[in-house]
JSON list of C-alpha atoms and ligand atoms in Angstrom, two decimals:
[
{"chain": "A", "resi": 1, "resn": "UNK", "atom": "CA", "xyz": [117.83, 109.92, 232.54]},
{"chain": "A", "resi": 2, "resn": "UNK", "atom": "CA", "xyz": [116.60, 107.27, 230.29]},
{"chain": "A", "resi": 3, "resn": "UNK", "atom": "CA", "xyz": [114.08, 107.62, 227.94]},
{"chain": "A", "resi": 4, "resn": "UNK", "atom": "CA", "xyz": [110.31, 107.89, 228.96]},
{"chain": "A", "resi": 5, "resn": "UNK", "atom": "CA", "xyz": [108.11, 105.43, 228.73]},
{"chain": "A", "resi": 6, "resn": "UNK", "atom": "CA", "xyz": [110.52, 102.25, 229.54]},
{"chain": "A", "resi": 7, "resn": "UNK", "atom": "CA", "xyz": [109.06, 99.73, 227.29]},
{"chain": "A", "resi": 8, "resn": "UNK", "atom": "CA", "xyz": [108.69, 95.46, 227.87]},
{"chain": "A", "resi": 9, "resn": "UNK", "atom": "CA", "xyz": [107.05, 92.72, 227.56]},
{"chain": "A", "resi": 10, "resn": "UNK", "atom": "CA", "xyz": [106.71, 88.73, 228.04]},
{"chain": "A", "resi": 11, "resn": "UNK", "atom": "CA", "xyz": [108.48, 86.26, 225.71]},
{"chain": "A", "resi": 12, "resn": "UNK", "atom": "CA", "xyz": [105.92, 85.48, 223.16]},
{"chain": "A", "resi": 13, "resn": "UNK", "atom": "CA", "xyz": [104.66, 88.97, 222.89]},
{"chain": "A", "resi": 14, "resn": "UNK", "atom": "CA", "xyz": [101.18, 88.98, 223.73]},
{"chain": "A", "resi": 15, "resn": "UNK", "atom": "CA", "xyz": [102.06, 90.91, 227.30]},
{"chain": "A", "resi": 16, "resn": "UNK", "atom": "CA", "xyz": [103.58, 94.89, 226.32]},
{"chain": "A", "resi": 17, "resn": "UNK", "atom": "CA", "xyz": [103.39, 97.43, 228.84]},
{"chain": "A", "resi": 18, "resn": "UNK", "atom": "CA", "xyz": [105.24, 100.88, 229.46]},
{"chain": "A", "resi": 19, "resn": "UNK", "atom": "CA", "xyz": [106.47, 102.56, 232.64]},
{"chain": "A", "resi": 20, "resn": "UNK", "atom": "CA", "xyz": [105.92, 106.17, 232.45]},
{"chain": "A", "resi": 21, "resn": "UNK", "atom": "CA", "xyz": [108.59, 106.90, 235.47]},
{"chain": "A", "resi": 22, "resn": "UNK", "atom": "CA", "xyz": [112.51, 106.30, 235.99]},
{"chain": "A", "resi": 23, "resn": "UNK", "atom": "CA", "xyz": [112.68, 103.02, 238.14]},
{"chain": "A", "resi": 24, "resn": "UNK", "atom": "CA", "xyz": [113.34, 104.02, 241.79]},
{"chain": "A", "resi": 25, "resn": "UNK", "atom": "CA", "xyz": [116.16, 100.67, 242.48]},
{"chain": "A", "resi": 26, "resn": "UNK", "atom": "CA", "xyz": [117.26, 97.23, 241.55]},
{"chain": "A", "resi": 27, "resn": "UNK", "atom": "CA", "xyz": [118.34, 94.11, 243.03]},
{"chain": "A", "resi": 28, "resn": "UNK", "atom": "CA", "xyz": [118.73, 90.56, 243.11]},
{"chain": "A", "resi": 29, "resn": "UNK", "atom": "CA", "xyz": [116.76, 87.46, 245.05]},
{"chain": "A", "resi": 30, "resn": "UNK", "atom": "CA", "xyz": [118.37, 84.53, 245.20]},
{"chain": "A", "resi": 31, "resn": "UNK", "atom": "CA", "xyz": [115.27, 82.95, 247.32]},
{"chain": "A", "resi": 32, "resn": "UNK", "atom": "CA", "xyz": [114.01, 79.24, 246.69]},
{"chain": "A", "resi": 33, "resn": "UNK", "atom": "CA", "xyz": [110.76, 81.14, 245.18]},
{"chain": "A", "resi": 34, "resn": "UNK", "atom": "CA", "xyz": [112.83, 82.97, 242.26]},
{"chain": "A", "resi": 35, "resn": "UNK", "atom": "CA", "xyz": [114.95, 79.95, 241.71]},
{"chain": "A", "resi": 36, "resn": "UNK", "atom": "CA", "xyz": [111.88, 78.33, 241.12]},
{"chain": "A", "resi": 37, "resn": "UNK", "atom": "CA", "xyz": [109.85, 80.38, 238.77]},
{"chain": "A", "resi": 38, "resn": "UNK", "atom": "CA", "xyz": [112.58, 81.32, 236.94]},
{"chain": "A", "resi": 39, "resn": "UNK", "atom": "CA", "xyz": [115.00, 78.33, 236.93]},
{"chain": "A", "resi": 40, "resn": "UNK", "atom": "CA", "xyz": [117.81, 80.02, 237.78]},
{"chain": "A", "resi": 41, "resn": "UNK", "atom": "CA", "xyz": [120.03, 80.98, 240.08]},
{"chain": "A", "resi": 42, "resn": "UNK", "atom": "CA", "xyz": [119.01, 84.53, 241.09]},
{"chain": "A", "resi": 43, "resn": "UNK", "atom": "CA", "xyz": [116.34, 86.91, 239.96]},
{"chain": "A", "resi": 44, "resn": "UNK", "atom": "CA", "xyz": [117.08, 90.84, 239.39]},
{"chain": "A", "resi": 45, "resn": "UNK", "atom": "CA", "xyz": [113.78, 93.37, 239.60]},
{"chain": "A", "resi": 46, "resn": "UNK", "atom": "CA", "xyz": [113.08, 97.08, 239.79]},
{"chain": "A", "resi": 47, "resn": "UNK", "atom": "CA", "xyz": [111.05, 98.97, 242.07]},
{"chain": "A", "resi": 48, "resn": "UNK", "atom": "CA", "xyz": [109.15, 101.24, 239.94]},
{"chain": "A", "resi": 49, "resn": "UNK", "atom": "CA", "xyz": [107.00, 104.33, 241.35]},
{"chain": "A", "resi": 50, "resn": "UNK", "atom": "CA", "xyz": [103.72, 103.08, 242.63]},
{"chain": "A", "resi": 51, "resn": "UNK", "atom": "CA", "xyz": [101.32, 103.19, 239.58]},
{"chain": "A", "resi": 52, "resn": "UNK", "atom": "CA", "xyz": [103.38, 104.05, 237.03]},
{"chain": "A", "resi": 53, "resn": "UNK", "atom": "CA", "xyz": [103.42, 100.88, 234.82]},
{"chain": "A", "resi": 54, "resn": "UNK", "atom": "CA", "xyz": [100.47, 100.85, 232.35]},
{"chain": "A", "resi": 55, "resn": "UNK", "atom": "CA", "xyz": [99.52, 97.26, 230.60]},
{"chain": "A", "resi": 56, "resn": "UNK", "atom": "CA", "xyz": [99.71, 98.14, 226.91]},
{"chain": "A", "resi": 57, "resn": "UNK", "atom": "CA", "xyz": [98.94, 94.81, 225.33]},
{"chain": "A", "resi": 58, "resn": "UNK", "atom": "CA", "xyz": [97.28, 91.69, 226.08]},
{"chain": "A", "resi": 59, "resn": "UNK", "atom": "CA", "xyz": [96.13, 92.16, 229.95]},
{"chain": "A", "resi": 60, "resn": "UNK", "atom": "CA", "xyz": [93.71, 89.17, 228.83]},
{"chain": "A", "resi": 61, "resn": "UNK", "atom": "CA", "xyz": [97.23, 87.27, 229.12]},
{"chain": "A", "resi": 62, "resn": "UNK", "atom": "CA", "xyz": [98.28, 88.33, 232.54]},
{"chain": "A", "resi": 63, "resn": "UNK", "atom": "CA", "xyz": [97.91, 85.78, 235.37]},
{"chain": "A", "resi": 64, "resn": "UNK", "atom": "CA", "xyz": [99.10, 85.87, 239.49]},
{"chain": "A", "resi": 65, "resn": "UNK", "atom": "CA", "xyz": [100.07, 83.30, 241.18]},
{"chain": "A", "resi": 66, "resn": "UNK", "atom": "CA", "xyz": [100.38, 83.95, 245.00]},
{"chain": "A", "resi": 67, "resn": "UNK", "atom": "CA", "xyz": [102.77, 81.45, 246.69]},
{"chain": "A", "resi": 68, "resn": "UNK", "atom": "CA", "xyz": [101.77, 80.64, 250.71]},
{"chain": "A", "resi": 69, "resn": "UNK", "atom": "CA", "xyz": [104.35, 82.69, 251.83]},
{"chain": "A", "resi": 70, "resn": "UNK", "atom": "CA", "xyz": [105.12, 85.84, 249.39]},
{"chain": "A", "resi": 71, "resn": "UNK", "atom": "CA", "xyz": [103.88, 88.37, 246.90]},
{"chain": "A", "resi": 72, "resn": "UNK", "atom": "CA", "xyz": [101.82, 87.09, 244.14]},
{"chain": "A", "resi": 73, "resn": "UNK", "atom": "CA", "xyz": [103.87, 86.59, 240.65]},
{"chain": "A", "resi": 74, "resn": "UNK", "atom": "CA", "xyz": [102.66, 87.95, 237.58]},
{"chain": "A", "resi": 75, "resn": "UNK", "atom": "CA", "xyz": [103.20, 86.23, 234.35]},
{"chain": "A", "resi": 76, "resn": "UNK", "atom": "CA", "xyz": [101.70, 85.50, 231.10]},
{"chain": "A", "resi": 77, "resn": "UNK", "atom": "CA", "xyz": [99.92, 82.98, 230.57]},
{"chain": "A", "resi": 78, "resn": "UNK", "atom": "CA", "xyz": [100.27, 82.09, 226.86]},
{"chain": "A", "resi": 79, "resn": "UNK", "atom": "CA", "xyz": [104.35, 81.73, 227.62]},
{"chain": "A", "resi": 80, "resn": "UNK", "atom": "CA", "xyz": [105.28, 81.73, 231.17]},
{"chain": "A", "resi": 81, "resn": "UNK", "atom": "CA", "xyz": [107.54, 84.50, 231.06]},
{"chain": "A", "resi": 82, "resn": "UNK", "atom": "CA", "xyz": [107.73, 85.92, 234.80]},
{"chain": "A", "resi": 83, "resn": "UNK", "atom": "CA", "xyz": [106.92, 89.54, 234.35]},
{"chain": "A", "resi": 84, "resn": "UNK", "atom": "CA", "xyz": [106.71, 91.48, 237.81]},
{"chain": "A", "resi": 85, "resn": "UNK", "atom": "CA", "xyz": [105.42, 90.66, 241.89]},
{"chain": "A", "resi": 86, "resn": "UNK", "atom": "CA", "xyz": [103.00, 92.52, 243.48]},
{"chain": "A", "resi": 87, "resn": "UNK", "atom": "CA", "xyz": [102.82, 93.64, 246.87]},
{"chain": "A", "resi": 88, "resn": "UNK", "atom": "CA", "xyz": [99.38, 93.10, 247.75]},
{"chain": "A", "resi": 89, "resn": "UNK", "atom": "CA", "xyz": [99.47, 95.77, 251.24]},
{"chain": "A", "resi": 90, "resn": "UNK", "atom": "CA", "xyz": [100.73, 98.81, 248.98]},
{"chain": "A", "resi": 91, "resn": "UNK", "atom": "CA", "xyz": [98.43, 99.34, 245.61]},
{"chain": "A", "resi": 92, "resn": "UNK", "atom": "CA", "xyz": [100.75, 99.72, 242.12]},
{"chain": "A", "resi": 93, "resn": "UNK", "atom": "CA", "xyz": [103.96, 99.01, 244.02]},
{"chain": "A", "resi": 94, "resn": "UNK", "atom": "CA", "xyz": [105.29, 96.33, 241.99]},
{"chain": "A", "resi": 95, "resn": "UNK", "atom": "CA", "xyz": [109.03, 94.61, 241.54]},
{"chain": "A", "resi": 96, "resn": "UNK", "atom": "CA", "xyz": [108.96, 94.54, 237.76]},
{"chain": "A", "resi": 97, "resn": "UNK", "atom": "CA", "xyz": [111.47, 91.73, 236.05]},
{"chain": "A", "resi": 98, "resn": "UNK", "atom": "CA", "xyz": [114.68, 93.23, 234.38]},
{"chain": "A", "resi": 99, "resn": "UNK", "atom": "CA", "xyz": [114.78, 90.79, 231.98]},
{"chain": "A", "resi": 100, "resn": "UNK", "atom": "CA", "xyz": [111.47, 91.74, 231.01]},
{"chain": "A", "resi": 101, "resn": "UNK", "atom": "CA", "xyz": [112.25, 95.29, 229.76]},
{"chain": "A", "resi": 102, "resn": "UNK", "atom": "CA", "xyz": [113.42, 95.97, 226.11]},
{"chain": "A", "resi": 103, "resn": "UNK", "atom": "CA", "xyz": [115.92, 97.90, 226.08]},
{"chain": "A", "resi": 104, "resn": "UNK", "atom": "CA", "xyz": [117.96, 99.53, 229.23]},
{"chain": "A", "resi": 105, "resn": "UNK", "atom": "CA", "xyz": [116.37, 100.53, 232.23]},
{"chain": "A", "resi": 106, "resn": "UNK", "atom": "CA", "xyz": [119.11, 102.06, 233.32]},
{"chain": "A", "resi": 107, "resn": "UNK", "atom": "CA", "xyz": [118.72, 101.15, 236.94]},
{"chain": "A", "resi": 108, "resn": "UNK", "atom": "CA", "xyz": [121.49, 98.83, 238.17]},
{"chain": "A", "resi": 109, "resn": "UNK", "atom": "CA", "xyz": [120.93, 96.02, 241.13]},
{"chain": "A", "resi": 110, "resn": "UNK", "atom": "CA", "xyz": [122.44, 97.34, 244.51]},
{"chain": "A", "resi": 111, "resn": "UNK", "atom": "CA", "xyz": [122.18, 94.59, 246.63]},
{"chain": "A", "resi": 112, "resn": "UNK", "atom": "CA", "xyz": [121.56, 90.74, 247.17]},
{"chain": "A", "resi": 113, "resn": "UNK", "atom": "CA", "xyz": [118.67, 89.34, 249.42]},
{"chain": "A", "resi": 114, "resn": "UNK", "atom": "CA", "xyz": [118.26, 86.14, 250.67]},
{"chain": "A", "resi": 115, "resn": "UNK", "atom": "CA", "xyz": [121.53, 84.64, 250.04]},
{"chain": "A", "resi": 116, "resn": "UNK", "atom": "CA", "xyz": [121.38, 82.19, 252.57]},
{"chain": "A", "resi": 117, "resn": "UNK", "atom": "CA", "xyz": [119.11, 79.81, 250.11]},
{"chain": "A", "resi": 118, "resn": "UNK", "atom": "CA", "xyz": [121.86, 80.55, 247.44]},
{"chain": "A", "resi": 119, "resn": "UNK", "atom": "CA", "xyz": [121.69, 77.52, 245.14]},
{"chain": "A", "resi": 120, "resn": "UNK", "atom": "CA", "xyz": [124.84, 75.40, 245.76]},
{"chain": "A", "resi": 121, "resn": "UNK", "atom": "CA", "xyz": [125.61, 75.42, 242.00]},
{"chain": "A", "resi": 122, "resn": "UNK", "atom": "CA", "xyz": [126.26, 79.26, 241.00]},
{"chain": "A", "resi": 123, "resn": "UNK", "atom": "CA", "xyz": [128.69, 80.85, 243.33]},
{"chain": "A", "resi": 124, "resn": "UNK", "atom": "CA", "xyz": [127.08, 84.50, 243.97]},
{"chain": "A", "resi": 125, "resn": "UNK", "atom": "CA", "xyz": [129.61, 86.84, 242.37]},
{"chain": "A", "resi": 126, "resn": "UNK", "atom": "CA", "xyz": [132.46, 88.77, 243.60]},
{"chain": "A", "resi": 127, "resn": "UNK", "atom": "CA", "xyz": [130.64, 92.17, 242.77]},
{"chain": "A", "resi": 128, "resn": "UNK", "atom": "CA", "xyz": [130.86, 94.03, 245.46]},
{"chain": "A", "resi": 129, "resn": "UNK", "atom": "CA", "xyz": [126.98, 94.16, 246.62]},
{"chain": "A", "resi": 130, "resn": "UNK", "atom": "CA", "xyz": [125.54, 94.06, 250.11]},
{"chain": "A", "resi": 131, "resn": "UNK", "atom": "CA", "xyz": [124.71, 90.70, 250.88]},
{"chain": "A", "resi": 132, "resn": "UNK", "atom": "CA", "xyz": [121.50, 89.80, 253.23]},
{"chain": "A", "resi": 133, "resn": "UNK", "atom": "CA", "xyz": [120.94, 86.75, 254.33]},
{"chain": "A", "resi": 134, "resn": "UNK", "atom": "CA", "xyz": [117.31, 87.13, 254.89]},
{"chain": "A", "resi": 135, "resn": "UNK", "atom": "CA", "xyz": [115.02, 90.01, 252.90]},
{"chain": "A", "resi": 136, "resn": "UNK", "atom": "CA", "xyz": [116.69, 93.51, 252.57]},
{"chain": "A", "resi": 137, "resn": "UNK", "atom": "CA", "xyz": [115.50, 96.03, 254.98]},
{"chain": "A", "resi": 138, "resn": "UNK", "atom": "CA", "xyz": [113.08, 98.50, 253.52]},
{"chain": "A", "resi": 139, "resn": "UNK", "atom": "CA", "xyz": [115.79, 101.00, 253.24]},
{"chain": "A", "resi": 140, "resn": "UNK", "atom": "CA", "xyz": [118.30, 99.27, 251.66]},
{"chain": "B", "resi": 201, "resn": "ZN", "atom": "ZN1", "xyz": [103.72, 85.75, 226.60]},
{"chain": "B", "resi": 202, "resn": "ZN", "atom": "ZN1", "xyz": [112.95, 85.94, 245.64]}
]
């Protein structure tokens, strides 16, 4: 069990929150939208148990963007640093950014979605993961 509250926050440090619950899974989108806002190749978030993330510090800081077709992306403003996505049909449930967290969160990515828009320039690793080509099913 890892230590409660998991503790993060954004790159320039005006953005610290905590999340008072284990994180429920991990994994890793390699869609066009995560390339994008993160520059690289493939972006790895938790699920975390609807409403247990608390802002800590500067919620003055925290923006949304909501791309045309997918969950609105939290960041901070002040830096940029991607922080979690939203999903705007089921309140608190939010896919928080593992990079974000300081320290471990203990949760490991399971799986791979959308790895039909793979970028052409990272192969996708030899680890083992279910592969979808399209978003994961609910389940997975
Ligand atoms: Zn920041
Ligand atoms: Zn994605």
């Amino acid at each position: 069990m890892p230590e409660l509250p998991l503790t993060g926050g954004c790159l320039c440090g005006g953005v610290r929150f905590e999340v008072t619950e284990p994180l429920v899974s991990a994994s890793y989108c390699h869609c066009t939208r995560c390339q994008r806002r993160t520059g690289t190749a493939a972006s790895a978030q938790a699920r975390i148990v609807p409403g247990s993330l608390r802002i800590s510090a500067g919620e003055e800081l925290v923006r949304e963007f909501q791309p045309p077709d997918g969950f609105p992306k939290v960041f901070c403003s002040r830096c940029g640093s991607a922080l979690w996505s939203r999903n705007p049909d089921v309140a608190d449930a939010l896919g928080v950014r593992l990079g974000a967290f300081d320290g471990d969160p203990e949760v490991r990515p399971r799986s791979r979605q959308f790895v039909a828009y793979a970028a052409a320039w990272e192969p996708i690793p030899d680890d083992g993961l279910p592969r979808y080509p399209e978003r994961r099913p609910p389940d997975a």
